Amino acid sequence: MAEFTLPKNSKIRKGKAHPAPAGAKRTRRFKVYRYDPEAGENPRYDLFDVDLDSCGPMVLDALIKIKNEVDTTLTFRRSCREGICGSCAMNIDGTNTLACLKPIDEVKGEVKIHPLPHLPVIKDLVPDCTVPYAQLNAVTPWLQTESPPPPDRERLQSKAEREKLDGLWECILCFCCSTSCPSYWWNSDRYLGPAVLLQAYRWLIDSRDESQGERLDNLEDPFRLYRCHTIMNCAQTCPKGLNPAKAIVHIKEMMVERRL
C-alpha cells in the first residue's frame, strides 16, 4: 500500500502562547496562522488570549489589538473596516470571509484564523493575489466601445438595463469565492474562477458595452469557463451575499444561444 506524507516544510508546528492581561474577566483565544518564508521555518500557530472587554466586536478588531499591543510582527491586510475594500479577506473558523464583518461572538470556542486557502502566502495572513488579478485583467473589466461617446452627456441606460447589473457590481474582489472553489484550487492556472467570471458577466450584459462577441470568444475555452460544476461554495461564502455561480450559468447560456 502506498503511503503519502506532507512535505516537511508544510507541517504546522506549535508557536508562541500569549496570555491575556492580568485581571481580564472575559477573554477569547485566537489561534493564528503564522508564516514567514524569509525565516526558512515551518508555519506555526500562535495563540493569543484577548480581553474582549477592551476590544471591538469584530475579528479584525482583535487582530488590530494583537498587532498593536502584543505582537507587532503579525501581518495582515486591512483598509476600510466596512466591508467595502475586501482587503481583510481571510479564512476564519473554516470559512472565507472578511475579518471586518465577522463578529467574534459568532465563533464558538477559539477563533481559528488562516490566510485564504490555495494561494501562495507572502507572510502570515497575506496571500499572493498575483494570479487572480492577472485573470481579472484578462477579461478586460472596463467598458469597451467602438461608437464615439455623446458629445454632451454620458452613455445612458434605461432603468431596466441598469437593474441587470445588480448583484454583480457589488463585488469587491476579495476572492473569498474563488479560494473556496475546488475547481479553482486544482485548475487556477487555467480556470478563471467565480470572482473573475462574475466580473466578466457584469460587462457582458452591460447595455453600453459593444464587445460582447469578443468577450464571449475570450471565454470559449474548456478550462476558462467550463470548469465550474455549480458546487455553490462561492455563493455560500461570499461576504456580500452575491451568487457567482448564477452569473457563470448565464454566461454558459449566452454561449449556447449565440450558436443557435
CSV table of C-alpha atoms in Angstrom, one decimal, residues 9-18 30-37 39 41-48 63 66-67 70-76 113-115 121-126:
chain,number,residue,atom,x,y,z
A,9,ASN,CA,8.0,22.4,5.4
A,10,SER,CA,4.2,22.1,5.2
A,11,LYS,CA,3.7,20.7,8.7
A,12,ILE,CA,2.5,23.3,11.1
A,13,ARG,CA,4.3,23.5,14.4
A,14,LYS,CA,3.3,24.9,17.7
A,15,GLY,CA,4.1,28.5,18.2
A,16,LYS,CA,4.0,31.1,21.0
A,17,ALA,CA,1.3,31.5,23.5
A,18,HIS,CA,0.3,35.0,24.7
A,30,PHE,CA,-7.3,33.4,18.8
A,31,LYS,CA,-5.3,30.7,17.0
A,32,VAL,CA,-3.5,32.5,14.3
A,33,TYR,CA,-1.5,31.0,11.4
A,34,ARG,CA,2.0,32.5,11.2
A,35,TYR,CA,4.4,32.0,8.3
A,36,ASP,CA,7.5,34.0,7.2
A,37,PRO,CA,9.1,32.4,4.1
A,39,ALA,CA,12.8,32.9,8.0
A,41,GLU,CA,11.0,27.9,9.2
A,42,ASN,CA,7.8,25.9,9.1
A,43,PRO,CA,4.5,27.6,9.6
A,44,ARG,CA,3.2,27.8,13.2
A,45,TYR,CA,0.1,28.5,15.2
A,46,ASP,CA,0.4,31.3,17.7
A,47,LEU,CA,-2.2,31.6,20.5
A,48,PHE,CA,-3.4,34.9,21.7
A,63,LEU,CA,-6.2,41.3,15.1
A,66,ILE,CA,-3.0,41.9,18.9
A,67,LYS,CA,-0.7,43.7,16.4
A,70,VAL,CA,1.0,42.0,21.8
A,71,ASP,CA,3.0,41.2,18.6
A,72,THR,CA,3.8,43.9,16.1
A,73,THR,CA,5.2,41.4,13.6
A,74,LEU,CA,1.7,39.9,12.9
A,75,THR,CA,1.0,40.7,9.2
A,76,PHE,CA,-2.4,41.1,7.5
A,113,ILE,CA,-7.6,32.3,11.6
A,114,HIS,CA,-5.8,31.3,8.4
A,115,PRO,CA,-5.0,33.1,5.1
A,121,VAL,CA,1.4,33.0,1.3
A,122,ILE,CA,3.5,36.2,1.3
A,123,LYS,CA,3.5,36.4,5.1
A,124,ASP,CA,1.2,35.3,7.9
A,125,LEU,CA,-2.4,36.1,6.7
A,126,VAL,CA,-1.4,37.9,3.5
